[in-house]
């Protein structure tokens, strides 16, 4: 490849400061070092987890930084020792990596690879340096991925080769939103046929939970959101009931207990609001209910929960990336997308050029978009 081994100059959206819009700049992207891969990003979704950093609710990332983690693209060049991908391959970025060697990768029940930067926020490559610079300044990496740039560099454990027929503008949602939600239902909760479910928050995550509940054969799927504009798409994807806490005087868990004669078997928090996490537990069945926490709360949050709720047979769990081991499972999910076992089209409401990325964040904050997919 023409640029292999050389610095590439390209466009990227840089976050210099929390609470300010991203700044689209020309940056330099260094070539990949050993066990690293340089990728031309083709499409990337805007996830609420990017906005948590940008709006300052989550304060752990190092600045300046290139956000974005829901990306798909094509390998440009590879460093020494890379065996699983080659230039020209279609790939998906893995914010939740799979190195295959750490204690968690070797545990069939765990999916949180120790190479993950979630909760650590080192925001650098494995050798503690960055491959990005802008106007002479080092720019940090986000969640081992950084997708709001035409070219990015990631460790080999943070990228999966996918089928050549994959439509990258849709497959990018499998890098986060879709897989996280769908896997939370299918994998983490293991929703059973004929069961009752409640899904709190109808963004890409919550709507993908609905898809997972439906494919698992749930009989009742109650969708909860404060924005009634989300209800049409929720119904289209499989929700049987849509309820808005603003329409009820009593707490929403009491409404759900009444609707279900004692609570749902599975509830999912897909917002990142600790009060709603408690509502989700309170909505679950006495004796057997399971609640899965997916939403990322603001930094330093805690949650007062009556332990009697757990003693009386409820289970509270949480997971990243739908519990999937990413490098193993994402290529399979892409095959299911190609064969139309599921569709993500309904989740993509907007497509914007990287120059207009701040408009994408405005749409998300106003509740007008599900996923905006950025192209370059
Ligand atoms: P989103 O902002 O598109 O969707 C959230 C939805 O919740 C919106 O429709 C809101 O209207 C709704 N909402 C807000 N407050 C309330 C409330 N009090 N009651 C009911 N509904 C409410 O976000 P998203 O779908 O992109 O992400 C959802 C969360 O999941 C967010 O916190 C994100 O950071 C987290 C996430 N987790 C993982 C993971 O691996 N666990 C991955 C990706 C995203
Ligand atoms: Zn995400
Ligand atoms: Zn690992």
XYZ file of C-alpha atoms in Angstrom, residues 2-373:
372
model
C 1.194 3.458 -0.948
C 1.216 5.011 2.540
C 2.393 1.959 4.514
C 5.163 2.952 6.908
C 4.461 6.671 6.436
C 2.582 9.266 8.456
C -0.901 9.932 7.044
C -2.453 13.395 7.265
C -6.238 13.253 7.477
C -9.360 14.768 8.939
C -10.482 14.004 12.487
C -12.880 15.421 15.078
C -10.778 16.337 18.120
C -12.169 16.887 21.611
C -10.042 19.600 23.254
C -12.371 20.426 26.143
C -15.522 19.036 27.813
C -18.717 20.921 27.126
C -17.399 22.386 23.848
C -18.174 21.145 20.328
C -15.692 18.806 18.652
C -13.214 20.516 16.387
C -12.637 19.063 12.910
C -8.884 19.324 12.276
C -6.149 17.923 10.102
C -4.203 15.417 12.194
C -1.185 13.169 11.651
C -1.590 9.431 12.082
C 1.659 7.518 12.624
C 2.180 4.090 11.058
C 1.253 1.033 13.106
C 3.957 -0.412 15.371
C 4.316 -4.164 16.023
C 0.977 -5.889 16.664
C -0.953 -2.784 15.594
C -3.255 -2.123 12.650
C -3.921 1.145 10.787
C -7.471 1.370 9.488
C -9.315 3.652 7.095
C -12.557 4.276 8.948
C -15.511 4.174 6.552
C -18.499 4.550 8.881
C -18.966 5.168 12.590
C -22.024 5.661 14.755
C -22.400 8.304 17.461
C -23.125 6.503 20.757
C -24.278 8.067 24.005
C -21.029 6.853 25.574
C -19.169 9.343 23.334
C -21.508 12.095 24.463
C -21.009 11.212 28.164
C -17.356 12.245 27.701
C -18.085 15.227 25.460
C -20.753 16.712 27.749
C -18.646 16.122 30.854
C -20.904 13.603 32.668
C -18.096 11.044 32.574
C -14.842 12.737 33.494
C -12.298 9.968 33.276
C -10.919 10.368 29.718
C -7.629 12.177 29.063
C -7.603 15.198 26.775
C -7.219 16.089 24.019
C -8.770 12.941 22.607
C -10.402 11.507 19.489
C -13.708 9.947 20.559
C -15.791 7.420 18.610
C -15.844 3.652 19.110
C -18.669 2.360 16.878
C -16.544 2.112 13.744
C -16.104 -0.100 10.699
C -13.513 0.283 7.971
C -10.780 -1.209 5.834
C -7.259 -2.166 6.914
C -4.680 0.224 5.381
C -1.506 -1.360 6.766
C -0.372 -3.657 9.566
C 2.603 -3.694 11.905
C 5.003 -6.567 12.393
C 3.494 -9.724 13.880
C -0.134 -9.046 12.891
C -1.710 -12.279 11.625
C -5.498 -11.969 11.919
C -6.032 -9.113 9.413
C -4.282 -7.870 6.270
C -4.451 -4.700 4.143
C -7.743 -4.502 2.252
C -9.747 -6.515 4.804
C -13.076 -5.158 6.011
C -12.980 -4.848 9.797
C -14.911 -3.734 12.857
C -13.310 -1.899 15.772
C -13.628 -3.602 19.171
C -13.900 -1.150 22.084
C -14.087 -4.250 24.243
C -11.004 -6.119 23.015
C -10.206 -9.817 23.052
C -6.480 -10.546 23.377
C -7.064 -14.272 23.819
C -4.279 -14.532 26.390
C -5.398 -12.827 29.602
C -7.197 -14.501 32.505
C -10.565 -13.130 31.395
C -10.133 -14.104 27.734
C -9.365 -17.643 28.884
C -12.466 -17.745 31.123
C -15.424 -18.871 28.972
C -17.807 -16.876 31.209
C -15.987 -13.510 31.045
C -15.828 -11.043 28.168
C -14.012 -8.094 29.719
C -10.465 -8.525 28.376
C -7.782 -7.134 30.668
C -6.511 -5.063 27.725
C -9.776 -3.085 27.877
C -9.439 0.612 28.689
C -12.957 0.833 30.157
C -12.689 2.196 33.696
C -8.899 2.684 33.341
C -8.855 5.443 30.741
C -5.163 5.284 29.991
C -6.148 6.525 26.529
C -2.886 5.380 24.870
C -1.628 2.448 22.834
C -0.154 -0.572 24.651
C 3.361 0.974 24.636
C 1.960 4.042 26.467
C 2.336 6.338 23.460
C -0.152 7.785 20.977
C -0.313 7.450 17.181
C -2.201 10.755 16.773
C -0.920 14.307 16.796
C -2.383 17.670 15.849
C -0.448 20.921 15.582
C 2.500 19.291 17.333
C 0.421 18.085 20.280
C -0.196 14.441 21.242
C -3.856 13.423 20.956
C -5.214 10.559 23.088
C -6.970 7.381 21.957
C -10.471 6.498 23.206
C -11.411 2.978 24.360
C -8.665 1.378 22.223
C -10.527 2.525 19.116
C -11.002 6.287 18.257
C -13.304 6.237 15.258
C -14.001 9.952 14.607
C -11.010 10.093 12.269
C -10.433 9.040 8.665
C -7.549 6.834 9.817
C -7.004 5.234 13.212
C -4.490 2.837 14.729
C -5.540 0.031 17.082
C -4.001 -3.026 18.709
C -4.640 -6.279 16.858
C -6.856 -7.383 19.764
C -9.160 -4.387 19.104
C -10.112 -5.262 15.543
C -12.008 -8.149 13.931
C -11.990 -9.148 10.282
C -15.499 -9.402 8.873
C -16.984 -10.803 5.658
C -16.218 -8.959 2.388
C -19.948 -8.584 1.652
C -20.624 -6.664 4.883
C -22.212 -3.229 4.326
C -19.917 -1.096 6.505
C -22.440 1.731 6.955
C -24.725 -0.716 8.799
C -22.157 -3.129 10.222
C -20.588 -0.297 12.252
C -23.545 -0.565 14.655
C -22.314 -4.047 15.549
C -19.203 -2.384 17.016
C -21.310 -1.152 19.938
C -25.028 -0.303 19.997
C -26.580 -3.326 18.375
C -24.312 -6.000 19.885
C -24.514 -4.453 23.357
C -28.302 -4.404 23.430
C -29.010 -7.649 21.581
C -26.356 -9.562 23.553
C -27.710 -8.214 26.842
C -31.015 -9.955 26.109
C -29.788 -13.102 24.371
C -26.551 -13.693 26.236
C -26.535 -11.874 29.574
C -30.185 -12.188 30.663
C -30.809 -15.257 28.486
C -34.424 -14.270 27.942
C -36.650 -17.347 27.707
C -39.595 -18.056 25.331
C -42.946 -16.830 26.639
C -41.339 -14.491 29.200
C -42.129 -10.894 30.175
C -39.550 -8.127 29.739
C -39.249 -4.394 30.466
C -36.781 -2.180 28.613
C -35.987 1.254 30.094
C -34.616 3.742 27.539
C -35.209 3.427 23.806
C -31.980 4.537 22.182
C -29.987 2.185 19.976
C -29.144 0.095 23.040
C -32.713 -0.308 24.339
C -34.129 -0.917 20.858
C -31.504 -3.622 20.272
C -32.493 -5.189 23.610
C -36.047 -5.325 22.221
C -34.746 -7.118 19.096
C -32.964 -9.630 21.357
C -36.054 -10.186 23.544
C -38.174 -10.726 20.438
C -35.788 -13.240 18.852
C -35.731 -15.078 22.194
C -39.515 -15.471 22.042
C -40.559 -13.090 24.832
C -44.356 -12.866 25.055
C -44.556 -9.349 26.501
C -42.000 -6.570 25.960
C -42.785 -3.351 27.816
C -40.841 -0.370 26.441
C -40.340 2.632 28.759
C -39.179 6.103 27.717
C -39.838 9.732 28.663
C -39.733 10.606 24.949
C -42.917 9.342 23.299
C -41.392 9.859 19.852
C -39.434 6.629 20.436
C -42.561 4.484 20.737
C -43.328 3.960 17.026
C -39.945 2.404 16.298
C -40.052 0.375 19.553
C -43.399 -1.142 18.452
C -42.075 -1.798 14.969
C -39.143 -3.737 16.427
C -41.244 -5.843 18.799
C -42.418 -3.916 21.879
C -45.919 -5.024 22.906
C -46.571 -2.065 25.254
C -45.037 1.422 25.403
C -45.278 3.497 28.569
C -44.140 6.994 29.454
C -43.391 7.677 33.146
C -44.624 11.255 32.556
C -48.144 9.921 31.853
C -48.441 8.264 35.282
C -48.771 9.703 38.759
C -47.492 6.604 40.495
C -43.919 5.386 40.136
C -43.333 3.514 36.885
C -42.422 0.246 38.643
C -45.865 0.171 40.242
C -47.452 0.571 36.807
C -45.352 -2.362 35.525
C -46.127 -4.555 38.562
C -49.814 -3.963 37.904
C -49.551 -4.606 34.153
C -47.745 -7.908 34.702
C -49.432 -9.197 37.860
C -46.282 -8.936 39.998
C -43.357 -7.933 37.817
C -41.386 -8.878 34.730
C -38.931 -11.748 34.490
C -36.301 -9.594 32.803
C -35.674 -5.853 33.027
C -32.986 -3.789 31.319
C -31.657 -0.329 32.159
C -30.426 1.296 28.929
C -30.059 4.938 30.044
C -27.325 5.357 32.665
C -29.631 6.745 35.385
C -29.238 5.216 38.855
C -32.863 5.993 39.827
C -34.028 4.080 36.763
C -31.673 1.197 37.647
C -33.558 0.897 40.945
C -36.916 1.169 39.115
C -35.787 -1.679 36.871
C -35.057 -3.888 39.893
C -38.364 -2.892 41.543
C -40.198 -3.808 38.306
C -38.799 -7.331 38.323
C -40.523 -10.427 39.623
C -40.454 -11.316 43.331
C -38.596 -14.629 43.587
C -37.027 -14.826 40.140
C -36.577 -11.500 38.299
C -33.332 -10.577 36.587
C -32.204 -7.001 35.927
C -29.369 -6.138 33.558
C -27.677 -2.738 33.912
C -26.306 -1.517 30.565
C -26.409 2.288 30.859
C -23.220 4.063 31.940
C -23.915 6.374 34.926
C -22.200 9.744 35.496
C -18.781 9.463 37.205
C -18.831 8.744 40.977
C -22.482 7.614 41.008
C -23.708 5.255 43.707
C -27.059 3.570 44.097
C -29.034 2.938 47.316
C -30.666 -0.459 46.865
C -32.636 -2.353 49.530
C -30.782 -5.702 49.802
C -34.126 -7.389 50.601
C -34.908 -7.035 46.893
C -32.035 -9.420 46.168
C -32.662 -11.689 49.159
C -36.133 -12.259 47.804
C -34.758 -13.934 44.715
C -33.959 -11.150 42.297
C -30.705 -10.979 40.391
C -28.940 -7.740 39.474
C -26.214 -7.950 36.879
C -24.478 -5.793 34.314
C -22.315 -6.299 31.287
C -20.275 -4.557 28.675
C -20.792 -5.303 25.020
C -23.689 -7.684 25.614
C -21.408 -10.223 27.258
C -19.885 -11.149 23.880
C -16.251 -12.111 23.465
C -15.743 -9.578 20.729
C -13.171 -10.925 18.291
C -14.854 -14.356 18.254
C -18.455 -13.215 18.033
C -18.595 -9.995 15.985
C -17.737 -11.746 12.671
C -20.615 -14.195 13.339
C -23.012 -11.344 14.091
C -21.960 -9.730 10.800
C -22.869 -12.943 8.959
C -26.292 -12.826 10.659
C -26.657 -9.218 9.489
C -25.773 -10.198 5.906
C -28.271 -13.106 5.987
C -30.890 -10.735 7.510
C -31.407 -12.742 10.699
C -31.803 -9.242 12.123
C -31.844 -5.743 10.629
C -30.297 -2.575 12.000
C -31.801 -0.231 9.394
C -34.469 1.050 11.801
C -31.751 2.165 14.224
C -30.031 4.427 11.685
C -31.983 7.684 11.509
C -29.316 10.038 10.140
C -26.144 9.993 8.050
C -23.711 12.923 8.250
C -20.264 13.848 6.962
C -17.522 14.192 9.608
C -17.609 17.988 8.997
C -21.137 17.984 10.484
C -20.424 15.702 13.444
C -21.550 18.271 16.031
C -24.982 18.297 14.399
C -25.089 14.543 15.121
C -24.495 15.179 18.834
C -27.210 17.881 18.845
C -29.704 15.433 17.315
C -28.864 12.829 19.996
C -29.224 15.356 22.829
C -32.564 16.599 21.501
C -33.843 13.013 21.306
C -34.356 13.353 17.547
C -31.975 10.592 16.425
C -31.359 6.970 17.288
C -28.018 6.483 15.548
C -26.324 9.008 13.322
C -23.735 7.289 11.141
